[in-house]
PDB file of C-alpha atoms (C1' of nucleotides) in Angstrom:
ATOM      1  CA  MET A 219       0.000   0.000   0.000  1.00 82.00           C
ATOM      2  CA  PRO A 220       2.208   2.822  -1.195  1.00 87.00           C
ATOM      3  CA  THR A 221       1.332   6.078   0.472  1.00 93.00           C
ATOM      4  CA  ASP A 222       2.597   9.561  -0.216  1.00 94.00           C
ATOM      5  CA  PHE A 223       5.149   9.194   2.502  1.00 95.00           C
ATOM      6  CA  GLU A 224       6.464   5.886   1.213  1.00 95.00           C
ATOM      7  CA  ASN A 225       6.483   7.205  -2.322  1.00 95.00           C
ATOM      8  CA  MET A 226       8.871   9.914  -1.223  1.00 95.00           C
ATOM      9  CA  VAL A 227      11.207   7.418   0.399  1.00 95.00           C
ATOM     10  CA  TYR A 228      11.285   5.173  -2.644  1.00 95.00           C
ATOM     11  CA  ASP A 229      11.966   8.099  -4.932  1.00 95.00           C
ATOM     12  CA  LEU A 230      14.971   9.133  -2.861  1.00 95.00           C
ATOM     13  CA  LEU A 231      16.247   5.589  -2.816  1.00 93.00           C
ATOM     14  CA  ARG A 232      16.232   5.439  -6.590  1.00 94.00           C
ATOM     15  CA  ASN A 233      18.358   8.540  -6.456  1.00 94.00           C
ATOM     16  CA  VAL A 234      21.128   6.662  -4.677  1.00 94.00           C
ATOM     17  CA  PRO A 235      23.803   5.608  -7.189  1.00 94.00           C
ATOM     18  CA  GLU A 236      24.941   1.999  -7.228  1.00 94.00           C
ATOM     19  CA  GLY A 237      27.919   1.278  -5.042  1.00 93.00           C
ATOM     20  CA  LYS A 238      26.751   3.897  -2.560  1.00 94.00           C
ATOM     21  CA  VAL A 239      24.623   3.647   0.536  1.00 94.00           C
ATOM     22  CA  THR A 240      22.430   5.937   2.564  1.00 94.00           C
ATOM     23  CA  THR A 241      20.907   5.953   6.019  1.00 94.00           C
ATOM     24  CA  TYR A 242      17.374   6.211   7.321  1.00 94.00           C
ATOM     25  CA  LYS A 243      18.095   9.519   8.938  1.00 94.00           C
ATOM     26  CA  ARG A 244      19.655  10.878   5.748  1.00 94.00           C
ATOM     27  CA  LEU A 245      16.519  10.017   3.782  1.00 95.00           C
ATOM     28  CA  ALA A 246      14.276  11.566   6.405  1.00 95.00           C
ATOM     29  CA  GLU A 247      16.237  14.815   6.491  1.00 93.00           C
ATOM     30  CA  ARG A 248      16.457  14.833   2.720  1.00 94.00           C
ATOM     31  CA  MET A 249      12.695  14.583   2.281  1.00 94.00           C
ATOM     32  CA  GLY A 250      12.104  17.304   4.841  1.00 94.00           C
ATOM     33  CA  THR A 251      10.962  15.119   7.692  1.00 94.00           C
ATOM     34  CA  LYS A 252      12.541  13.439  10.634  1.00 92.00           C
ATOM     35  CA  ALA A 253      10.483  10.293  10.702  1.00 95.00           C
ATOM     36  CA  TYR A 254      13.425   7.972  10.118  1.00 94.00           C
ATOM     37  CA  ARG A 255      11.571   5.425  12.205  1.00 94.00           C
ATOM     38  CA  ALA A 256       8.655   5.442   9.844  1.00 95.00           C
ATOM     39  CA  ILE A 257      11.082   5.085   6.941  1.00 94.00           C
ATOM     40  CA  GLY A 258      12.355   1.858   8.406  1.00 92.00           C
ATOM     41  CA  SER A 259       8.794   0.613   8.456  1.00 91.00           C
ATOM     42  CA  ALA A 260       8.192   1.812   4.910  1.00 93.00           C
ATOM     43  CA  LEU A 261      11.315   0.091   3.575  1.00 91.00           C
ATOM     44  CA  ALA A 262      10.407  -3.055   5.424  1.00 86.00           C
ATOM     45  CA  ARG A 263       7.291  -3.161   3.225  1.00 87.00           C
ATOM     46  CA  ASN A 264       9.147  -2.077   0.094  1.00 86.00           C
ATOM     47  CA  PRO A 265       6.595  -2.858  -2.646  1.00 85.00           C
ATOM     48  CA  TYR A 266       9.118  -1.885  -5.337  1.00 88.00           C
ATOM     49  CA  ALA A 267      11.481  -4.756  -4.636  1.00 80.00           C
ATOM     50  CA  PRO A 268      14.179  -4.472  -7.353  1.00 84.00           C
ATOM     51  CA  GLU A 269      13.530  -0.849  -8.255  1.00 89.00           C
ATOM     52  CA  VAL A 270      13.978   0.421  -4.742  1.00 91.00           C
ATOM     53  CA  PRO A 271      17.345  -0.739  -3.381  1.00 90.00           C
ATOM     54  CA  CYS A 272      16.282  -1.010   0.233  1.00 88.00           C
ATOM     55  CA  HIS A 273      19.484  -2.960   0.721  1.00 89.00           C
ATOM     56  CA  ARG A 274      21.402   0.253   0.093  1.00 92.00           C
ATOM     57  CA  VAL A 275      19.865   1.747   3.186  1.00 92.00           C
ATOM     58  CA  VAL A 276      21.688   1.089   6.444  1.00 91.00           C
ATOM     59  CA  SER A 277      21.646   2.405   9.970  1.00 91.00           C
ATOM     60  CA  SER A 278      23.541   5.534  10.938  1.00 90.00           C
ATOM     61  CA  ASN A 279      26.563   3.572  12.199  1.00 87.00           C
ATOM     62  CA  GLY A 280      27.093   1.739   8.938  1.00 88.00           C
ATOM     63  CA  LYS A 281      25.423  -1.337  10.289  1.00 87.00           C
ATOM     64  CA  ILE A 282      22.847  -3.132   8.169  1.00 85.00           C
ATOM     65  CA  GLY A 283      19.331  -2.005   8.864  1.00 76.00           C
ATOM     66  CA  GLY A 284      16.182  -3.921   9.581  1.00 65.00           C
ATOM     67  CA  PHE A 285      15.949  -5.257   6.055  1.00 65.00           C
ATOM     68  CA  MET A 286      18.503  -7.992   6.472  1.00 57.00           C
ATOM     69  CA  GLY A 287      20.867  -8.129   9.345  1.00 51.00           C
ATOM     70  CA  LYS A 288      19.226  -9.945  12.179  1.00 48.00           C
ATOM     71  CA  LYS A 289      17.379 -12.761  10.513  1.00 53.00           C
ATOM     72  CA  SER A 290      19.897 -13.246   7.730  1.00 57.00           C
ATOM     73  CA  GLY A 291      17.410 -14.989   5.525  1.00 61.00           C
ATOM     74  CA  PRO A 292      18.577 -16.504   2.233  1.00 65.00           C
ATOM     75  CA  THR A 293      17.043 -13.701   0.223  1.00 67.00           C
ATOM     76  CA  ILE A 294      18.769 -11.176   2.368  1.00 70.00           C
ATOM     77  CA  LEU A 295      22.109 -12.855   1.988  1.00 73.00           C
ATOM     78  CA  LYS A 296      21.699 -12.613  -1.763  1.00 77.00           C
ATOM     79  CA  LYS A 297      21.222  -8.859  -1.477  1.00 79.00           C
ATOM     80  CA  GLN A 298      24.416  -8.573   0.496  1.00 81.00           C
ATOM     81  CA  ASN A 299      26.207 -10.357  -2.280  1.00 86.00           C
ATOM     82  CA  LEU A 300      24.667  -7.957  -4.778  1.00 85.00           C
ATOM     83  CA  LEU A 301      25.908  -4.998  -2.750  1.00 88.00           C
ATOM     84  CA  LYS A 302      29.411  -6.417  -2.784  1.00 90.00           C
ATOM     85  CA  ASP A 303      29.179  -6.762  -6.528  1.00 93.00           C
ATOM     86  CA  GLU A 304      28.376  -3.063  -6.725  1.00 94.00           C
ATOM     87  CA  GLY A 305      31.319  -2.153  -4.542  1.00 93.00           C
ATOM     88  CA  VAL A 306      29.712  -2.161  -1.115  1.00 92.00           C
ATOM     89  CA  GLU A 307      31.224  -4.863   0.996  1.00 90.00           C
ATOM     90  CA  VAL A 308      29.131  -6.085   3.884  1.00 87.00           C
ATOM     91  CA  LYS A 309      30.939  -7.925   6.632  1.00 86.00           C
ATOM     92  CA  ASP A 310      29.310  -9.240   9.777  1.00 82.00           C
ATOM     93  CA  GLY A 311      26.241  -7.166   8.960  1.00 82.00           C
ATOM     94  CA  LYS A 312      28.308  -3.998   8.713  1.00 86.00           C
ATOM     95  CA  ILE A 313      29.203  -1.899   5.679  1.00 89.00           C
ATOM     96  CA  VAL A 314      32.934  -1.833   4.948  1.00 91.00           C
ATOM     97  CA  GLY A 315      34.028   1.730   4.173  1.00 89.00           C
ATOM     98  CA  PHE A 316      30.506   2.813   4.958  1.00 89.00           C
ATOM     99  CA  LYS A 317      31.278   6.500   5.511  1.00 87.00           C
ATOM    100  CA  SER A 318      33.189   6.491   2.252  1.00 90.00           C
ATOM    101  CA  LYS A 319      30.134   5.266   0.389  1.00 91.00           C
ATOM    102  CA  LEU A 320      27.614   7.287   2.305  1.00 90.00           C
ATOM    103  CA  VAL A 321      25.936   9.623  -0.166  1.00 87.00           C
TER     104      VAL A 321
ATOM    105  C1'  DG B 128      -5.708   0.557  18.593  1.00 84.67           C
ATOM    106  C1'  DA B 129      -1.355  -1.635  18.306  1.00 84.67           C
ATOM    107  C1'  DC B 130       3.108  -2.647  16.274  1.00 84.67           C
ATOM    108  C1'  DG B 131       7.500  -2.118  14.294  1.00 84.67           C
ATOM    109  C1'  DC B 132      11.488   0.600  13.197  1.00 84.67           C
ATOM    110  C1'  DT B 133      15.472   3.818  14.075  1.00 84.67           C
ATOM    111  C1'  DA B 134      18.323   7.646  16.353  1.00 84.67           C
ATOM    112  C1'  DA B 135      20.240   9.984  20.277  1.00 84.67           C
ATOM    113  C1'  DA B 136      21.834  10.503  24.800  1.00 84.67           C
ATOM    114  C1'  DA B 137      23.404   8.967  29.121  1.00 84.67           C
ATOM    115  C1'  DC B 138      25.536   5.665  32.186  1.00 84.67           C
ATOM    116  C1'  DC B 139      28.876   2.385  33.831  1.00 84.67           C
ATOM    117  C1'  DG B 140      33.657   0.149  34.424  1.00 84.67           C
TER     118       DG B 140
ATOM    119  C1'  DC C  98      37.671   6.080  26.391  1.00 84.67           C
ATOM    120  C1'  DG C  99      34.436   2.483  24.548  1.00 84.67           C
ATOM    121  C1'  DG C 100      30.552  -0.132  24.445  1.00 84.67           C
ATOM    122  C1'  DT C 101      26.007  -0.771  25.685  1.00 84.67           C
ATOM    123  C1'  DT C 102      21.348   0.272  26.939  1.00 84.67           C
ATOM    124  C1'  DT C 103      17.131   3.003  27.347  1.00 84.67           C
ATOM    125  C1'  DT C 104      13.892   6.575  25.923  1.00 84.67           C
ATOM    126  C1'  DA C 105      11.216   8.969  22.566  1.00 84.67           C
ATOM    127  C1'  DG C 106       8.488   9.770  18.299  1.00 84.67           C
ATOM    128  C1'  DC C 107       6.790   8.704  13.340  1.00 84.67           C
ATOM    129  C1'  DG C 108       3.948   6.343  10.188  1.00 84.67           C
ATOM    130  C1'  DT C 109       1.298   2.190   8.664  1.00 84.67           C
ATOM    131  C1'  DC C 110      -1.855  -1.558   8.896  1.00 84.67           C
TER     132       DC C 110
END
DNA sequence: GACGCTAAAACCG
DNA sequence: CGGTTTTAGCGTC
């Protein structure tokens, strides 16, 4: 159920170049709001699976966000591999060189 | 109405 | 100094 709020988040995500990552707070501040918590919820529902790289969104400390770090499902692991292929290495659920890739 | 999700600050040893 | 934990608020279903 994409809402206006979610639509904004997805649009900003598509603006993130491959090989780079962003944070929930960054997206919130960028869209003019500070609901980074709601963004986490919105990305968790990500209806635009491949078009919206929710895997490029991580927490503010470079650690993987709620989309794939704790459960480590098989689908999630695949996304991590995809990130590495783009140039974003994820080790132990953390982004390697995160601040260097932060947009 | 309830739930989930993140960020920030403060505290301790 | 570092690491960890708790609190608070936002939006969605």
